[in-house]
Amino acid sequence: LNGTGRHRPVSEFEAFRALVDQDGYAEKRLIAEQGEEIAELLAAARDVASSEEELSQVESIARYAWIETLLSDSVSRPETIRSSRSDQIDRILLHRLVGTAFFITLMAVVFQAIFSWAVPIMDGIDGIFGYLGAAVGRLIPEGAIQSLIVDGVIAGVGSVVIFLPQIAMLFLFLSILEDCGYISRAAFLMDRLLTRCGLSGLSFIPLLSSFACAVPGIMATRTIADRRDRFTTLLVAPLMSCSARLPVYTLLIAAFIPNEYILGGWLGLQGLALFGLYGLGSLVAIAMAWLLKKTMFQGESSPFILELPSYKWPSVRTVGLRVYGSARTFLVDAGTIILAAAIIMWALAYFPRSEEVQERYESRRNEIALTVSEQDGRAALKALDAEEAGE
């Protein structure tokens, strides 16, 4: 490949680069150095080289052959591949039946723990704010200012902080599962279910993120390459029960579901109801995803490729930072809105305020309290008479 007026030798790599990269830098450099005759030689060589295979394939084959030559001299591979501890665990946790049952049981335990373990802390927070409200009420004279501070501000802040243990505990479990490597396995398991709905396991992470908040869940859909799957996941993500709904669920469950335990005290009805509400949201989201894929976003789902990390012990620092960030976001973002709503509700209940109406309300309240006390007293006397008659 030396032109008539040039004597610089051309290396094998430079010649190969000019051959496969048509109109590239190497070809232009050779033509500039050795004249237009080199262009004719390269064109003839390309016709011969591309008669059987494309030049891009020739380049790839040559590159990987060179890599294989280097690796064969420096890398030794065992004759038999030994399964790691993660592989042995995955044989159980990724099983079609056992793995799915384990995932459902794990989620039930998480929501059961949210109710059972957070109750003592919530009772303590409730007692602290109750004592604080009573103490401040004794320092301020009766009137609108006292009612605003005690019933509006202190009670409003307490109504936010009392749910902080449950929010923090939810994010604690999710952070531990993510840091130890189980969340990727859950995505693999859910791929089988989501595929039947027209989605893939790529949608599991955005939907799981929507349990914390729908906003980051929607933002996480940007990682889904397929446009139809991305829009379908984006539309159903708000149907997942986010943490902002947890206080509402807690109030409704405490009001309508008795605090009783079954299965020998291992399973509480309130925790089971919370798990059912989250499960209902997931089922509705899956049903809507199936409907959208059958109507608005028809088409085949994109293939699901996932790298499963090795199992490891979760980092205390990483989990702690995630829980702290999530709890702080709840207090700052959701807490300010709830506090403002609590003050507005206080104002609507307090104004307009008439002394006559207030006295009549207090009188009626005392009458009801006295009636209830008399009924309780009569009921207690009847129970005592029945007990004496039995003896």
Tab-separated table of C-alpha atoms in Angstrom:
chain	number	residue	atom	x	y	z
A	1	LEU	CA	0.000	0.000	0.000
A	2	ASN	CA	2.849	2.390	-0.771
A	3	GLY	CA	2.277	5.026	-3.398
A	4	THR	CA	4.740	5.956	-6.115
A	5	GLY	CA	6.183	8.970	-4.401
A	6	ARG	CA	6.024	7.699	-0.836
A	7	HIS	CA	8.271	5.228	0.937
A	8	ARG	CA	6.793	5.297	4.475
A	9	PRO	CA	5.781	1.751	5.366
A	10	VAL	CA	2.125	1.269	6.279
A	11	SER	CA	1.445	-0.840	9.358
A	12	GLU	CA	-0.898	-3.769	9.239
A	13	PHE	CA	-3.284	-2.081	11.682
A	14	GLU	CA	-3.420	1.138	9.644
A	15	ALA	CA	-4.084	-0.798	6.447
A	16	PHE	CA	-6.820	-2.852	8.094
A	17	ARG	CA	-8.395	0.290	9.599
A	18	ALA	CA	-8.447	2.031	6.213
A	19	LEU	CA	-9.949	-1.056	4.593
A	20	VAL	CA	-12.912	-1.549	6.943
A	21	ASP	CA	-13.609	2.114	7.730
A	22	GLN	CA	-14.644	3.516	4.388
A	23	ASP	CA	-14.226	7.321	4.106
A	24	GLY	CA	-12.716	7.298	7.591
A	25	TYR	CA	-9.710	9.098	8.976
A	26	ALA	CA	-7.224	6.312	8.157
A	27	GLU	CA	-8.287	6.192	4.493
A	28	LYS	CA	-8.165	9.979	4.080
A	29	ARG	CA	-4.717	10.096	5.685
A	30	LEU	CA	-3.331	7.440	3.332
A	31	ILE	CA	-4.810	9.146	0.267
A	32	ALA	CA	-3.335	12.471	1.365
A	33	GLU	CA	0.114	10.888	1.805
A	34	GLN	CA	0.279	8.466	-1.109
A	35	GLY	CA	-2.114	9.845	-3.705
A	36	GLU	CA	-5.367	8.752	-5.325
A	37	GLU	CA	-3.923	5.403	-6.426
A	38	ILE	CA	-4.357	4.121	-2.882
A	39	ALA	CA	-8.122	4.781	-3.130
A	40	GLU	CA	-8.378	2.437	-6.126
A	41	LEU	CA	-6.407	-0.259	-4.282
A	42	LEU	CA	-8.657	0.052	-1.225
A	43	ALA	CA	-11.819	-0.146	-3.376
A	44	ALA	CA	-10.573	-3.319	-5.069
A	45	ALA	CA	-9.577	-4.836	-1.720
A	46	ARG	CA	-13.023	-4.060	-0.282
A	47	ASP	CA	-14.743	-5.828	-3.188
A	48	VAL	CA	-12.685	-8.950	-2.504
A	49	ALA	CA	-13.087	-8.803	1.298
A	50	SER	CA	-16.851	-8.168	1.261
A	51	SER	CA	-17.664	-10.911	-1.251
A	52	GLU	CA	-18.331	-13.411	1.544
A	53	GLU	CA	-18.934	-11.272	4.688
A	54	GLU	CA	-19.656	-7.675	5.553
A	55	LEU	CA	-16.629	-5.589	6.450
A	56	SER	CA	-18.126	-4.814	9.883
A	57	GLN	CA	-18.359	-8.552	10.566
A	58	VAL	CA	-14.780	-9.040	9.407
A	59	GLU	CA	-13.659	-6.369	11.850
A	60	SER	CA	-15.636	-7.876	14.755
A	61	ILE	CA	-14.301	-11.371	14.051
A	62	ALA	CA	-10.725	-10.098	13.893
A	63	ARG	CA	-11.124	-8.071	17.091
A	64	TYR	CA	-12.584	-10.932	19.124
A	65	ALA	CA	-10.000	-13.355	17.771
A	66	TRP	CA	-7.281	-10.991	18.999
A	67	ILE	CA	-8.990	-10.703	22.403
A	68	GLU	CA	-9.306	-14.475	22.662
A	69	THR	CA	-5.590	-14.834	21.931
A	70	LEU	CA	-4.710	-12.475	24.778
A	71	LEU	CA	-7.117	-14.090	27.235
A	72	SER	CA	-5.992	-17.620	26.472
A	73	ASP	CA	-2.470	-16.717	27.635
A	74	SER	CA	-3.490	-14.905	30.811
A	75	VAL	CA	-6.849	-16.294	32.044
A	76	SER	CA	-7.489	-19.783	33.338
A	77	ARG	CA	-11.012	-21.118	33.647
A	78	PRO	CA	-12.072	-24.009	35.867
A	79	GLU	CA	-13.358	-27.094	34.146
A	80	THR	CA	-16.513	-27.149	36.256
A	81	ILE	CA	-18.341	-24.016	37.442
A	82	ARG	CA	-19.126	-24.109	41.146
A	83	SER	CA	-22.404	-22.624	42.274
A	84	SER	CA	-22.036	-19.773	44.752
A	85	ARG	CA	-24.045	-19.291	47.915
A	86	SER	CA	-26.223	-16.728	46.113
A	87	ASP	CA	-26.999	-19.324	43.427
A	88	GLN	CA	-28.024	-21.839	46.082
A	89	ILE	CA	-30.337	-19.301	47.751
A	90	ASP	CA	-31.816	-18.310	44.394
A	91	ARG	CA	-32.832	-21.909	43.713
A	92	ILE	CA	-35.368	-21.406	46.516
A	93	LEU	CA	-36.254	-17.715	46.341
A	94	LEU	CA	-36.642	-17.691	42.543
A	95	HIS	CA	-38.746	-20.836	42.413
A	96	ARG	CA	-42.039	-20.335	40.619
A	97	LEU	CA	-44.154	-21.426	43.607
A	98	VAL	CA	-41.890	-21.300	46.660
A	99	GLY	CA	-40.372	-17.954	45.676
A	100	THR	CA	-43.753	-16.333	45.039
A	101	ALA	CA	-45.127	-17.664	48.319
A	102	PHE	CA	-42.062	-16.335	50.138
A	103	PHE	CA	-42.517	-12.898	48.542
A	104	ILE	CA	-46.190	-12.687	49.558
A	105	THR	CA	-45.393	-13.885	53.089
A	106	LEU	CA	-42.546	-11.391	53.402
A	107	MET	CA	-44.792	-8.500	52.364
A	108	ALA	CA	-47.468	-9.640	54.832
A	109	VAL	CA	-44.877	-9.712	57.627
A	110	VAL	CA	-43.682	-6.220	56.696
A	111	PHE	CA	-47.149	-4.683	56.897
A	112	GLN	CA	-47.955	-6.671	60.029
A	113	ALA	CA	-44.790	-5.285	61.650
A	114	ILE	CA	-45.731	-1.744	60.649
A	115	PHE	CA	-48.824	-1.981	62.830
A	116	SER	CA	-47.516	-4.133	65.662
A	117	TRP	CA	-44.057	-2.670	66.240
A	118	ALA	CA	-44.954	0.973	65.665
A	119	VAL	CA	-47.896	1.076	68.102
A	120	PRO	CA	-45.823	1.580	71.326
A	121	ILE	CA	-43.854	4.425	69.725
A	122	MET	CA	-47.052	6.010	68.387
A	123	ASP	CA	-48.666	5.781	71.842
A	124	GLY	CA	-45.608	7.462	73.336
A	125	ILE	CA	-45.728	10.301	70.787
A	126	ASP	CA	-49.460	10.724	71.408
A	127	GLY	CA	-48.850	10.938	75.149
A	128	ILE	CA	-46.052	13.488	74.723
A	129	PHE	CA	-48.157	15.818	72.580
A	130	GLY	CA	-51.149	15.345	74.893
A	131	TYR	CA	-49.023	16.351	77.886
A	132	LEU	CA	-47.535	19.265	75.923
A	133	GLY	CA	-50.983	20.524	74.924
A	134	ALA	CA	-52.243	20.332	78.508
A	135	ALA	CA	-49.139	22.136	79.830
A	136	VAL	CA	-49.391	24.943	77.272
A	137	GLY	CA	-53.144	25.210	77.892
A	138	ARG	CA	-52.502	25.925	81.582
A	139	LEU	CA	-50.063	28.729	80.744
A	140	ILE	CA	-52.301	30.583	78.281
A	141	PRO	CA	-55.694	32.049	79.259
A	142	GLU	CA	-58.777	30.534	77.706
A	143	GLY	CA	-59.759	31.956	74.368
A	144	ALA	CA	-59.042	31.815	70.671
A	145	ILE	CA	-55.235	32.045	71.099
A	146	GLN	CA	-55.173	29.102	73.513
A	147	SER	CA	-57.408	27.031	71.257
A	148	LEU	CA	-55.295	27.896	68.189
A	149	ILE	CA	-52.022	26.848	69.821
A	150	VAL	CA	-53.345	23.788	71.659
A	151	ASP	CA	-56.033	22.437	69.314
A	152	GLY	CA	-54.614	23.810	66.065
A	153	VAL	CA	-50.812	23.917	66.129
A	154	ILE	CA	-49.850	21.327	68.764
A	155	ALA	CA	-52.597	18.894	67.798
A	156	GLY	CA	-51.797	19.444	64.110
A	157	VAL	CA	-48.090	18.743	64.579
A	158	GLY	CA	-48.944	15.717	66.702
A	159	SER	CA	-51.246	14.376	63.982
A	160	VAL	CA	-48.248	14.417	61.611
A	161	VAL	CA	-45.503	13.147	63.905
A	162	ILE	CA	-47.623	10.279	65.252
A	163	PHE	CA	-47.469	8.570	61.847
A	164	LEU	CA	-43.700	9.018	61.506
A	165	PRO	CA	-42.858	5.602	63.096
A	166	GLN	CA	-44.972	3.761	60.523
A	167	ILE	CA	-43.523	5.762	57.618
A	168	ALA	CA	-39.957	5.204	58.860
A	169	MET	CA	-40.588	1.498	59.417
A	170	LEU	CA	-41.972	1.050	55.896
A	171	PHE	CA	-38.901	2.660	54.359
A	172	LEU	CA	-36.653	0.711	56.730
A	173	PHE	CA	-37.896	-2.629	55.430
A	174	LEU	CA	-37.785	-1.503	51.786
A	175	SER	CA	-34.228	-0.164	52.200
A	176	ILE	CA	-33.040	-3.388	53.836
A	177	LEU	CA	-34.560	-5.514	51.079
A	178	GLU	CA	-33.035	-3.323	48.389
A	179	ASP	CA	-29.576	-3.190	49.959
A	180	CYS	CA	-29.351	-6.942	50.566
A	181	GLY	CA	-30.200	-7.683	46.928
A	182	TYR	CA	-33.704	-9.141	47.272
A	183	ILE	CA	-35.536	-6.384	45.362
A	184	SER	CA	-33.945	-7.558	42.095
A	185	ARG	CA	-35.224	-11.076	42.813
A	186	ALA	CA	-38.686	-9.684	43.453
A	187	ALA	CA	-38.551	-7.924	40.072
A	188	PHE	CA	-37.621	-11.250	38.444
A	189	LEU	CA	-40.557	-12.985	40.141
A	190	MET	CA	-43.005	-10.232	39.206
A	191	ASP	CA	-41.866	-10.372	35.576
A	192	ARG	CA	-43.888	-13.567	35.165
A	193	LEU	CA	-47.033	-11.803	36.377
A	194	LEU	CA	-46.415	-8.509	34.590
A	195	THR	CA	-45.696	-10.291	31.308
A	196	ARG	CA	-49.250	-11.635	31.330
A	197	CYS	CA	-50.452	-8.034	31.625
A	198	GLY	CA	-48.345	-6.862	28.692
A	199	LEU	CA	-45.564	-5.335	30.807
A	200	SER	CA	-42.196	-6.670	31.931
A	201	GLY	CA	-40.114	-6.809	35.067
A	202	LEU	CA	-38.716	-3.378	34.140
A	203	SER	CA	-42.008	-1.922	35.365
A	204	PHE	CA	-41.666	-3.500	38.811
A	205	ILE	CA	-39.094	-1.019	40.165
A	206	PRO	CA	-41.147	2.102	39.213
A	207	LEU	CA	-44.282	0.490	40.644
A	208	LEU	CA	-42.433	-0.463	43.821
A	209	SER	CA	-41.080	3.084	44.111
A	210	SER	CA	-44.670	4.317	43.935
A	211	PHE	CA	-45.300	2.665	47.318
A	212	ALA	CA	-43.085	5.417	48.731
A	213	CYS	CA	-44.315	8.211	46.448
A	214	ALA	CA	-45.850	8.264	42.990
A	215	VAL	CA	-43.587	11.128	41.844
A	216	PRO	CA	-40.263	9.192	41.975
A	217	GLY	CA	-42.117	6.161	40.637
A	218	ILE	CA	-43.214	8.126	37.583
A	219	MET	CA	-39.714	9.544	37.142
A	220	ALA	CA	-38.270	6.008	37.312
A	221	THR	CA	-40.283	5.021	34.219
A	222	ARG	CA	-37.678	6.867	32.115
A	223	THR	CA	-35.495	3.759	32.325
A	224	ILE	CA	-38.081	1.766	30.317
A	225	ALA	CA	-37.000	1.919	26.670
A	226	ASP	CA	-40.261	0.732	25.105
A	227	ARG	CA	-42.619	3.696	24.698
A	228	ARG	CA	-45.822	1.681	25.193
A	229	ASP	CA	-44.579	0.009	28.362
A	230	ARG	CA	-43.297	3.338	29.668
A	231	PHE	CA	-46.618	5.144	29.236
A	232	THR	CA	-48.592	2.211	30.633
A	233	THR	CA	-46.423	2.072	33.748
A	234	LEU	CA	-46.614	5.843	34.108
A	235	LEU	CA	-50.419	5.810	34.063
A	236	VAL	CA	-50.864	2.994	36.585
A	237	ALA	CA	-48.133	4.120	39.026
A	238	PRO	CA	-50.476	6.522	40.920
A	239	LEU	CA	-52.806	3.581	41.643
A	240	MET	CA	-50.188	2.077	43.969
A	241	SER	CA	-50.713	3.012	47.628
A	242	CYS	CA	-48.078	5.646	48.414
A	243	SER	CA	-46.902	6.607	51.900
A	244	ALA	CA	-49.141	9.695	51.911
A	245	ARG	CA	-52.147	7.356	52.110
A	246	LEU	CA	-50.740	5.443	55.072
A	247	PRO	CA	-52.113	7.895	57.706
A	248	VAL	CA	-55.564	7.675	56.089
A	249	TYR	CA	-55.393	3.875	56.017
A	250	THR	CA	-54.280	3.846	59.646
A	251	LEU	CA	-57.184	6.008	60.786
A	252	LEU	CA	-59.766	3.963	58.880
A	253	ILE	CA	-58.346	0.645	60.048
A	254	ALA	CA	-58.196	1.801	63.675
A	255	ALA	CA	-61.813	2.982	63.436
A	256	PHE	CA	-63.357	-0.065	61.747
A	257	ILE	CA	-61.033	-3.047	62.302
A	258	PRO	CA	-60.791	-4.496	65.839
A	259	ASN	CA	-57.337	-4.847	67.357
A	260	GLU	CA	-57.540	-8.625	67.580
A	261	TYR	CA	-55.066	-11.387	66.723
A	262	ILE	CA	-55.549	-14.760	65.087
A	263	LEU	CA	-53.384	-17.838	64.541
A	264	GLY	CA	-52.264	-17.897	68.133
A	265	GLY	CA	-51.468	-14.195	68.299
A	266	TRP	CA	-49.110	-14.194	65.317
A	267	LEU	CA	-51.387	-12.361	62.865
A	268	GLY	CA	-53.269	-9.169	63.695
A	269	LEU	CA	-56.439	-8.174	61.882
A	270	GLN	CA	-55.307	-4.559	61.529
A	271	GLY	CA	-52.002	-5.492	59.928
A	272	LEU	CA	-53.827	-7.939	57.668
A	273	ALA	CA	-56.229	-5.177	56.624
A	274	LEU	CA	-53.312	-2.867	55.765
A	275	PHE	CA	-51.726	-5.617	53.678
A	276	GLY	CA	-55.066	-6.134	51.948
A	277	LEU	CA	-55.373	-2.435	51.071
A	278	TYR	CA	-51.889	-2.354	49.571
A	279	GLY	CA	-52.590	-5.602	47.735
A	280	LEU	CA	-55.881	-4.225	46.413
A	281	GLY	CA	-54.077	-1.200	44.989
A	282	SER	CA	-51.559	-3.487	43.294
A	283	LEU	CA	-54.285	-5.674	41.796
A	284	VAL	CA	-56.152	-2.642	40.450
A	285	ALA	CA	-52.916	-1.304	38.933
A	286	ILE	CA	-52.205	-4.652	37.260
A	287	ALA	CA	-55.771	-4.855	35.902
A	288	MET	CA	-55.547	-1.325	34.499
A	289	ALA	CA	-52.165	-2.124	32.929
A	290	TRP	CA	-53.719	-5.149	31.186
A	291	LEU	CA	-56.618	-3.004	29.959
A	292	LEU	CA	-54.324	-0.264	28.644
A	293	LYS	CA	-52.104	-2.776	26.842
A	294	LYS	CA	-55.161	-4.310	25.188
A	295	THR	CA	-56.597	-0.960	24.040
A	296	MET	CA	-54.427	2.171	23.867
A	297	PHE	CA	-50.916	0.689	23.916
A	298	GLN	CA	-51.130	-2.544	21.992
A	299	GLY	CA	-47.911	-4.322	21.074
A	300	GLU	CA	-45.335	-6.819	22.238
A	301	SER	CA	-43.515	-6.185	25.495
A	302	SER	CA	-39.821	-5.411	25.446
A	303	PRO	CA	-37.452	-8.177	26.614
A	304	PHE	CA	-36.486	-8.083	30.281
A	305	ILE	CA	-32.759	-8.286	31.053
A	306	LEU	CA	-31.718	-8.054	34.698
A	307	GLU	CA	-28.447	-8.596	36.502
A	308	LEU	CA	-28.965	-10.243	39.877
A	309	PRO	CA	-26.470	-8.920	42.438
A	310	SER	CA	-24.973	-11.218	45.032
A	311	TYR	CA	-26.621	-11.324	48.421
A	312	LYS	CA	-24.896	-9.237	51.067
A	313	TRP	CA	-25.512	-7.824	54.483
A	314	PRO	CA	-27.201	-4.408	54.203
A	315	SER	CA	-25.115	-1.379	55.090
A	316	VAL	CA	-26.315	0.273	58.290
A	317	ARG	CA	-25.183	3.688	57.066
A	318	THR	CA	-26.883	3.344	53.679
A	319	VAL	CA	-30.157	2.122	55.182
A	320	GLY	CA	-30.048	4.812	57.852
A	321	LEU	CA	-29.543	7.593	55.312
A	322	ARG	CA	-32.424	6.339	53.171
A	323	VAL	CA	-34.786	6.121	56.134
A	324	TYR	CA	-33.704	9.556	57.370
A	325	GLY	CA	-34.191	11.119	53.939
A	326	SER	CA	-37.624	9.542	53.488
A	327	ALA	CA	-38.785	10.499	56.996
A	328	ARG	CA	-37.531	14.056	56.558
A	329	THR	CA	-39.308	14.334	53.207
A	330	PHE	CA	-42.548	13.155	54.838
A	331	LEU	CA	-42.277	15.686	57.679
A	332	VAL	CA	-41.306	18.615	55.458
A	333	ASP	CA	-43.454	18.001	52.382
A	334	ALA	CA	-46.510	16.132	53.612
A	335	GLY	CA	-46.301	17.439	57.187
A	336	THR	CA	-46.593	21.099	56.244
A	337	ILE	CA	-49.681	20.417	54.154
A	338	ILE	CA	-51.301	18.341	56.920
A	339	LEU	CA	-50.488	21.011	59.523
A	340	ALA	CA	-51.995	23.754	57.365
A	341	ALA	CA	-55.105	21.620	56.818
A	342	ALA	CA	-55.376	20.982	60.584
A	343	ILE	CA	-55.258	24.725	61.326
A	344	ILE	CA	-57.890	25.415	58.660
A	345	MET	CA	-60.136	22.703	60.114
A	346	TRP	CA	-59.684	24.228	63.577
A	347	ALA	CA	-60.687	27.655	62.262
A	348	LEU	CA	-63.783	26.242	60.549
A	349	ALA	CA	-64.787	24.475	63.776
A	350	TYR	CA	-64.029	27.429	66.070
A	351	PHE	CA	-65.559	30.330	64.112
A	352	PRO	CA	-68.221	31.700	64.276
A	353	ARG	CA	-68.312	31.176	68.035
A	354	SER	CA	-71.236	32.145	70.272
A	355	GLU	CA	-71.039	31.993	74.074
A	356	GLU	CA	-74.652	30.825	74.254
A	357	VAL	CA	-74.000	27.994	71.812
A	358	GLN	CA	-70.839	27.070	73.705
A	359	GLU	CA	-72.644	26.903	77.066
A	360	ARG	CA	-75.428	24.837	75.560
A	361	TYR	CA	-72.819	22.487	74.006
A	362	GLU	CA	-70.973	22.058	77.322
A	363	SER	CA	-74.244	21.441	79.187
A	364	ARG	CA	-75.364	18.810	76.686
A	365	ARG	CA	-71.932	17.180	76.759
A	366	ASN	CA	-72.013	16.931	80.578
A	367	GLU	CA	-75.509	15.413	80.442
A	368	ILE	CA	-74.347	12.771	77.955
A	369	ALA	CA	-71.270	12.001	80.050
A	370	LEU	CA	-73.407	11.653	83.184
A	371	THR	CA	-75.883	9.392	81.355
A	372	VAL	CA	-73.096	7.188	80.075
A	373	SER	CA	-71.590	6.976	83.567
A	374	GLU	CA	-74.955	5.949	85.040
A	375	GLN	CA	-75.403	3.295	82.361
A	376	ASP	CA	-71.924	1.945	83.021
A	377	GLY	CA	-72.667	1.900	86.738
A	378	ARG	CA	-75.910	-0.010	86.249
A	379	ALA	CA	-74.169	-2.457	83.941
A	380	ALA	CA	-71.454	-3.011	86.536
A	381	LEU	CA	-74.069	-3.646	89.287
A	382	LYS	CA	-75.889	-6.164	87.073
A	383	ALA	CA	-72.629	-7.983	86.383
A	384	LEU	CA	-71.849	-8.061	90.130
A	385	ASP	CA	-75.338	-9.393	90.966
A	386	ALA	CA	-74.971	-12.089	88.318
A	387	GLU	CA	-71.601	-13.092	89.713
A	388	GLU	CA	-72.968	-13.322	93.277
A	389	ALA	CA	-75.950	-15.363	92.081
A	390	GLY	CA	-73.628	-17.787	90.351
A	391	GLU	CA	-71.593	-18.270	93.489
